[in-house]
Structure formats: C-alpha cells, structure tokens
Coordinates of C-alpha atoms (C1' of nucleotides) in Angstrom, one line a residue:
Chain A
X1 CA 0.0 0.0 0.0
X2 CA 1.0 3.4 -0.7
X3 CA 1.5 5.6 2.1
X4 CA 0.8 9.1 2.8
X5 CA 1.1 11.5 5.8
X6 CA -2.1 13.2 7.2
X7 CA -1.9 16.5 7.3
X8 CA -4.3 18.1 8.7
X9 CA -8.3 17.3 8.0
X10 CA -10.3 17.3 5.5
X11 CA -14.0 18.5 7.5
X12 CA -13.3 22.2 7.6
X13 CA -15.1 25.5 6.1
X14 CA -14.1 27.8 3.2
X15 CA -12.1 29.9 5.3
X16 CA -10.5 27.2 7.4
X17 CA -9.5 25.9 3.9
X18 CA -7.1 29.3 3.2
X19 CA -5.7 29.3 6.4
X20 CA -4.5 25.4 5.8
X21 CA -3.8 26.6 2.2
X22 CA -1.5 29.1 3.5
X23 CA -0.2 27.5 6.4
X24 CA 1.2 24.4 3.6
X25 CA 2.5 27.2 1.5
X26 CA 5.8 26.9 3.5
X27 CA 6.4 23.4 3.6
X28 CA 6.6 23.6 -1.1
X29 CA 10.0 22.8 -2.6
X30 CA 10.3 23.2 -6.0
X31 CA 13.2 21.5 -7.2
X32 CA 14.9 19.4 -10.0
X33 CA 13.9 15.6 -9.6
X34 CA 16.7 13.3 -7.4
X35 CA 16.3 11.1 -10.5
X36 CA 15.5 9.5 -13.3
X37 CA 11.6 8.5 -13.0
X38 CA 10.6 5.0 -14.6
X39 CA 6.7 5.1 -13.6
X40 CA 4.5 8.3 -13.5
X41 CA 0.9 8.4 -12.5
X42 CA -1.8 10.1 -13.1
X43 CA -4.9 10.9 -11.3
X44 CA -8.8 12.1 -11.7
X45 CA -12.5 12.3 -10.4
X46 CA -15.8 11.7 -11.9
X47 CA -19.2 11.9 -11.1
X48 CA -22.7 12.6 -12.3
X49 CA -24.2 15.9 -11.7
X50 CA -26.2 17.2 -8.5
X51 CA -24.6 13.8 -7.0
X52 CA -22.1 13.8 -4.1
X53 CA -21.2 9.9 -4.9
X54 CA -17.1 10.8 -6.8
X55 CA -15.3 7.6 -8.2
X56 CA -11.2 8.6 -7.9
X57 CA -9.0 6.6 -10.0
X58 CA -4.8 6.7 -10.2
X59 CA -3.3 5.1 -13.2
X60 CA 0.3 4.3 -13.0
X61 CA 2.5 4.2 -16.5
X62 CA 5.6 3.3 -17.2
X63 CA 7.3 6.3 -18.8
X64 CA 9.2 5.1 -21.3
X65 CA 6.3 3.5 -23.0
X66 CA 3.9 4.7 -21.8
X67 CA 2.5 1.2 -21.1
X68 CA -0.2 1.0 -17.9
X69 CA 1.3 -0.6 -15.2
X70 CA -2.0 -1.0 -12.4
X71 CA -4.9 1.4 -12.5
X72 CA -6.7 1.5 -8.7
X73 CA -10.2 3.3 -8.5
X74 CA -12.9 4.3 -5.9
X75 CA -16.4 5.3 -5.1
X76 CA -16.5 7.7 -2.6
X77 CA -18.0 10.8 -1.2
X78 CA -17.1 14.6 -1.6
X79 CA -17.2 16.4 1.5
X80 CA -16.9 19.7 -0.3
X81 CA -18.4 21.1 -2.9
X82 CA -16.2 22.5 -6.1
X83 CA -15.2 26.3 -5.0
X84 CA -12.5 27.6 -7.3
X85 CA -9.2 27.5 -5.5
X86 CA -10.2 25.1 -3.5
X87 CA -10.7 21.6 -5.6
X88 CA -8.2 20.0 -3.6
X89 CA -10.8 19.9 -0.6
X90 CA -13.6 18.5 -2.8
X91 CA -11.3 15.8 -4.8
X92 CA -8.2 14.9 -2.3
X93 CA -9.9 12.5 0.0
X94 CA -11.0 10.4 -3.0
X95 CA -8.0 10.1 -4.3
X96 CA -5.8 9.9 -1.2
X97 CA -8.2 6.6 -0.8
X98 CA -7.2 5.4 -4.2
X99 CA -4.0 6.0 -3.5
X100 CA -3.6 3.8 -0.2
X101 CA -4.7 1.0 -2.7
X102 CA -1.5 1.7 -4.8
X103 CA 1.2 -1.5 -5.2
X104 CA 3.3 0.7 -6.8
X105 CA 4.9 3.9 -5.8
X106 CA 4.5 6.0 -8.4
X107 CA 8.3 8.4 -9.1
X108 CA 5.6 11.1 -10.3
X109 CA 2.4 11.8 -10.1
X110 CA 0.3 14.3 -12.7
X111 CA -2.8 15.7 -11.4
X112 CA -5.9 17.0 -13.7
X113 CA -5.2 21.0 -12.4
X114 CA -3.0 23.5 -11.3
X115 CA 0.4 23.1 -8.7
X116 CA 1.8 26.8 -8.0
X117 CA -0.3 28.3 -10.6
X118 CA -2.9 29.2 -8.1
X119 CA -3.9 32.3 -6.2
X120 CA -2.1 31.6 -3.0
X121 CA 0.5 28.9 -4.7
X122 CA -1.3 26.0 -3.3
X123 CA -3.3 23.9 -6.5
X124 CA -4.9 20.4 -6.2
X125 CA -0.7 19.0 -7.3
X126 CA 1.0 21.1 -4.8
X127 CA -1.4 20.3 -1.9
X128 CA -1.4 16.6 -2.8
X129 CA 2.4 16.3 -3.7
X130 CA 2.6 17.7 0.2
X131 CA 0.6 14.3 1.6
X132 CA 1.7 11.9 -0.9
X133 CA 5.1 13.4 -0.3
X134 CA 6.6 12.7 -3.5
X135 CA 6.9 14.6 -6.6
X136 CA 3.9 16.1 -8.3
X137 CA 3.1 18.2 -10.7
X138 CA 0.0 19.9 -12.9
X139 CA -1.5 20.2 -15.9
X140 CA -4.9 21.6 -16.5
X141 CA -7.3 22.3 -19.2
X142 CA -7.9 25.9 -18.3
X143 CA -6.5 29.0 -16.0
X144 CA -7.1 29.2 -12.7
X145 CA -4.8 32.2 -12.1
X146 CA -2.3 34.3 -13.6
X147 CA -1.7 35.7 -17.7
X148 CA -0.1 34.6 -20.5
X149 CA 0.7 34.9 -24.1
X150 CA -0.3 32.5 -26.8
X151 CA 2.3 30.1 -27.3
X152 CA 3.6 29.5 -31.0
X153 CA 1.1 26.8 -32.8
X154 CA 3.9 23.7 -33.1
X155 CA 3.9 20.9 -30.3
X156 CA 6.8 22.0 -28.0
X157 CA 6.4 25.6 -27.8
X158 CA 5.6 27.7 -24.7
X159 CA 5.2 30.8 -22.8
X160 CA 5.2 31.3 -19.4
X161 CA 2.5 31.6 -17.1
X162 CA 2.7 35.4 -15.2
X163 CA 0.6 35.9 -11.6
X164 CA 2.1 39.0 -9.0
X165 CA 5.7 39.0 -10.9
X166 CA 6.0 35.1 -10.9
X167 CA 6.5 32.6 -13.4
X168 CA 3.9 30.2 -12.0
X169 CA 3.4 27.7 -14.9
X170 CA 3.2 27.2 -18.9
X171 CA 1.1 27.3 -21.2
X172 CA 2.2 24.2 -23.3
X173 CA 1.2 23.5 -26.6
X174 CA 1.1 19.5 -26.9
X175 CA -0.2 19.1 -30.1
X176 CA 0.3 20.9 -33.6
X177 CA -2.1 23.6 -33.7
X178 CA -4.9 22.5 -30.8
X179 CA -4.9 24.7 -27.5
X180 CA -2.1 24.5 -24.8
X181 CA -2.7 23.1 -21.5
X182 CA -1.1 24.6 -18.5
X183 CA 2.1 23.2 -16.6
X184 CA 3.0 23.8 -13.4
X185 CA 5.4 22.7 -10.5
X186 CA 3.7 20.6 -7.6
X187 CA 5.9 20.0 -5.1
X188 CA 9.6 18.2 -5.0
X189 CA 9.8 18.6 -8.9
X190 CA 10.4 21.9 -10.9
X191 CA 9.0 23.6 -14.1
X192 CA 11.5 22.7 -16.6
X193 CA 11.1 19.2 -16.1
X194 CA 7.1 19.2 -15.8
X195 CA 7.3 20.7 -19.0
X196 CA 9.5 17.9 -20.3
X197 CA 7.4 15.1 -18.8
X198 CA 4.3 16.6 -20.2
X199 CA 5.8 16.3 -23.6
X200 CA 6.7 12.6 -23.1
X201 CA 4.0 11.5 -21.8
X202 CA 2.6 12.0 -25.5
X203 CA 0.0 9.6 -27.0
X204 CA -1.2 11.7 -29.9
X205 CA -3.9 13.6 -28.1
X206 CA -3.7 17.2 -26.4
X207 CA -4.0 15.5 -22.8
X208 CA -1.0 14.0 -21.7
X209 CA -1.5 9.8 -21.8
X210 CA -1.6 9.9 -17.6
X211 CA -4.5 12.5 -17.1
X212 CA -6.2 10.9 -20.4
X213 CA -6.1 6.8 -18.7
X214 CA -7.3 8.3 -15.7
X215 CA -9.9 10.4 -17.1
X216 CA -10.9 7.1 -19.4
X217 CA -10.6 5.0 -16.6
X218 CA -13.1 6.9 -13.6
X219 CA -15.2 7.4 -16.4
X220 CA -15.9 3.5 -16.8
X221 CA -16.0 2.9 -13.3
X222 CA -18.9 5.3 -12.8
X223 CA -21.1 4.0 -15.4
X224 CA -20.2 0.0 -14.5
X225 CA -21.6 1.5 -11.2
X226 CA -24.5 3.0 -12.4
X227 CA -24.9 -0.7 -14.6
X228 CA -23.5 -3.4 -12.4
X229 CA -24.5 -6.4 -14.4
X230 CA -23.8 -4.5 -18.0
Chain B
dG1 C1' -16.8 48.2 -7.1
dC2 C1' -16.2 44.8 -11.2
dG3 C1' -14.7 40.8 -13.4
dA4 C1' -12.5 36.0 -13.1
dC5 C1' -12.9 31.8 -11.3
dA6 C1' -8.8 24.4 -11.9
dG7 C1' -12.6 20.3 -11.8
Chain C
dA1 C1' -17.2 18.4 -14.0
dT2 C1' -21.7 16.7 -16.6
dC3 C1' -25.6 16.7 -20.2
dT4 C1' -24.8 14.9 -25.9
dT5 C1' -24.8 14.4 -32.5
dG6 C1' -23.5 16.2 -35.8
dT7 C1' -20.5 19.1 -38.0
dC8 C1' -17.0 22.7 -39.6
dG9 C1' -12.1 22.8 -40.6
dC10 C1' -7.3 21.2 -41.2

DNA sequence: GCGACAG
DNA sequence: ATCTTGTCGC
C-alpha cells in the first residue's frame, strides 16, 4: 500500500481551507527531480451531476512506453463542494483513498489542475504532492490564475504563465495547432522538467497519456456502477 | 466596485 | 465536471 502523511483534516469551512492553504505554502520545494523516473501516474474524479457519490482513480504508466502498469479506483464521497481555488478539498480525500490501494509507488504523479499556478501557490498537485510526499506536478485544461501569451502553434512551444511578478506555470502546446494546457510545478519537482514530462507523456492527443487513462478510466468505473451487471 | 474563477 | 450528435475545418 501506498502511504501518505495526514496532514491536517479534510472537514473544515471555506475559510478554514485558506488558512490550511497558506499555512502548507511553506512546507513547497520546487526543485529538480533526485532522479530519473521510470513510472509516472496520473490521477482524476468523476461523477454525475447534482450527486455527491465521486469515483477517484490513479493510473500508474511506465514512462518510457507509456505502457499502464496498475490502475486503482474508488467510489467515494465529496465532503466539499467545487469552489474555485479550492478543488483539492472536494477531490483529495478520494484520491488519497485510491491512492492507499496503490502496489506501486509511483516516481511522479500528474494531477488534472493547477500546482503553483494558483492564487495563494497552493493547487490540487501542490497540496497533494505535500501528503503523498513525492513529486507532483500539474496540468490543467484551463486557467485558474495568472496571464499569459499565446504560445507559437507547433507541439513544443511555450510561454510562461505570469501571476504578482512570478513565473507560475506554462502554457504548453502538446499538439500541432490545438490549445495548450497549462504546466506547473507541484511540489519536490520543478517547471522545466514538468514541462518535459508533459511532452513525453505523449500519445497523440492534447491531454498527456496519464491525465487521459485516468480520465478514461473513472469514467468506466462510474457507469459500470451505475450498470452493475452491463 | 467589477470581473475572473482548476474540476 | 456533466448533459450529448452532428458538424466545420485542417
């Protein structure tokens, strides 16, 4: 089983949230990787609208082929409902669950959202890089917070993502022509090498293959629920 | 005060 | 996020 240090808890209001948000902010280190990683993971929710029932899955890939290693999933609760800047409170129990039913220690993990590249530096990958304690990192469909330019229209290319006079992320263009998505540093891993891990986790599509198998993956599990015998 | 606002 | 088929464009 994977293992994870508790924090602090999940039951708490909106503004108890901040305060835990910025009382983490401290603990962040963004730096270069200790080594090469071999397995990176990636993680997502699902659920059908007006319903608090969330299935969390983690799907762990080998790197260099991108071939799926073990994929763990479960049906849960959300405590919390989805308040911008605060998705870590509505999604991290869930998958701090699937993640105790990991064999494998995933070297990375990708999360479906932001890392730094939120309003007080603390994004669902920073927050849960903290109680996984291992490296993490972001990559979202949209912006939460800061500005940036559009990045040139080739796979490869990007431009960095501003917010008070920081570099907080990128906007990454992983596919010829087809909207970036946005990079950013969780914790225990740094932006250059997100970047870079974004890019080889490529499977042809503008989702990175982690955040994609995940995304594939919760999405079955919620309708086998829904149609047990199907 | 007004607009923005991950999933 | 989720509800959903076809369709415009490269």
């Amino acid at each position: 089983m994977a293992t994870y240090q508790n924090l602090h808890p999940w039951t708490v209001t909106p503004a108890e949230a901040v305060a835990l948000q910025q009382r983490l902010r401290e603990r962040v280190r963004i730096e270069p990787l200790p080594a090469e990683p071999e397995t990176i993971a990636g993680c997502d929710i699902s659920f059908n609208k007006y319903e608090e029932t969330v299935y969390a899955g983690i799907v762990v890939l080998r790197l260099s082929t991108l071939e799926v290693l073990e994929e763990v999933g479960v049906v849960s609760t959300a405590p919390f409902p989805y308040v911008p800047g605060l998705l870590t409170f509505r999604e991290g129990p869930a998958l701090i669950e699937a993640w105790q039913k990991l064999t494998i220690e995933p070297d990375v993990v990708m999360f479906d959202g932001h890392g730094i590249a939120h309003p007080r530096r603390m994004g669902i990958a920073t927050h849960m890089g903290l109680w996984i304690n291992r490296p993490s990192f972001g990559c979202g469909k949209s912006v939460l917070a800061g500005k940036f330019d559009d990045p040139a229209p080739e796979r490869g290319n990007w431009t960095p993502m501003l917010h008070r006079g920081d570099t907080i992320g990128a906007a990454l263009r992983t596919k010829n022509k087809v909207n970036p998505v946005f990079v950013s540093p969780g914790h225990l891993i740094d932006l250059p090498t997100a970047i870079d891990l974004t890019l080889r986790c490529d499977g042809g599509y503008r989702l990175p293959e982690p955040t994609r198998r995940a995304h594939l993956f919760v999405n079955a599990l919620r309708r086998e629920h829904l149609s047990p015998s199907d």
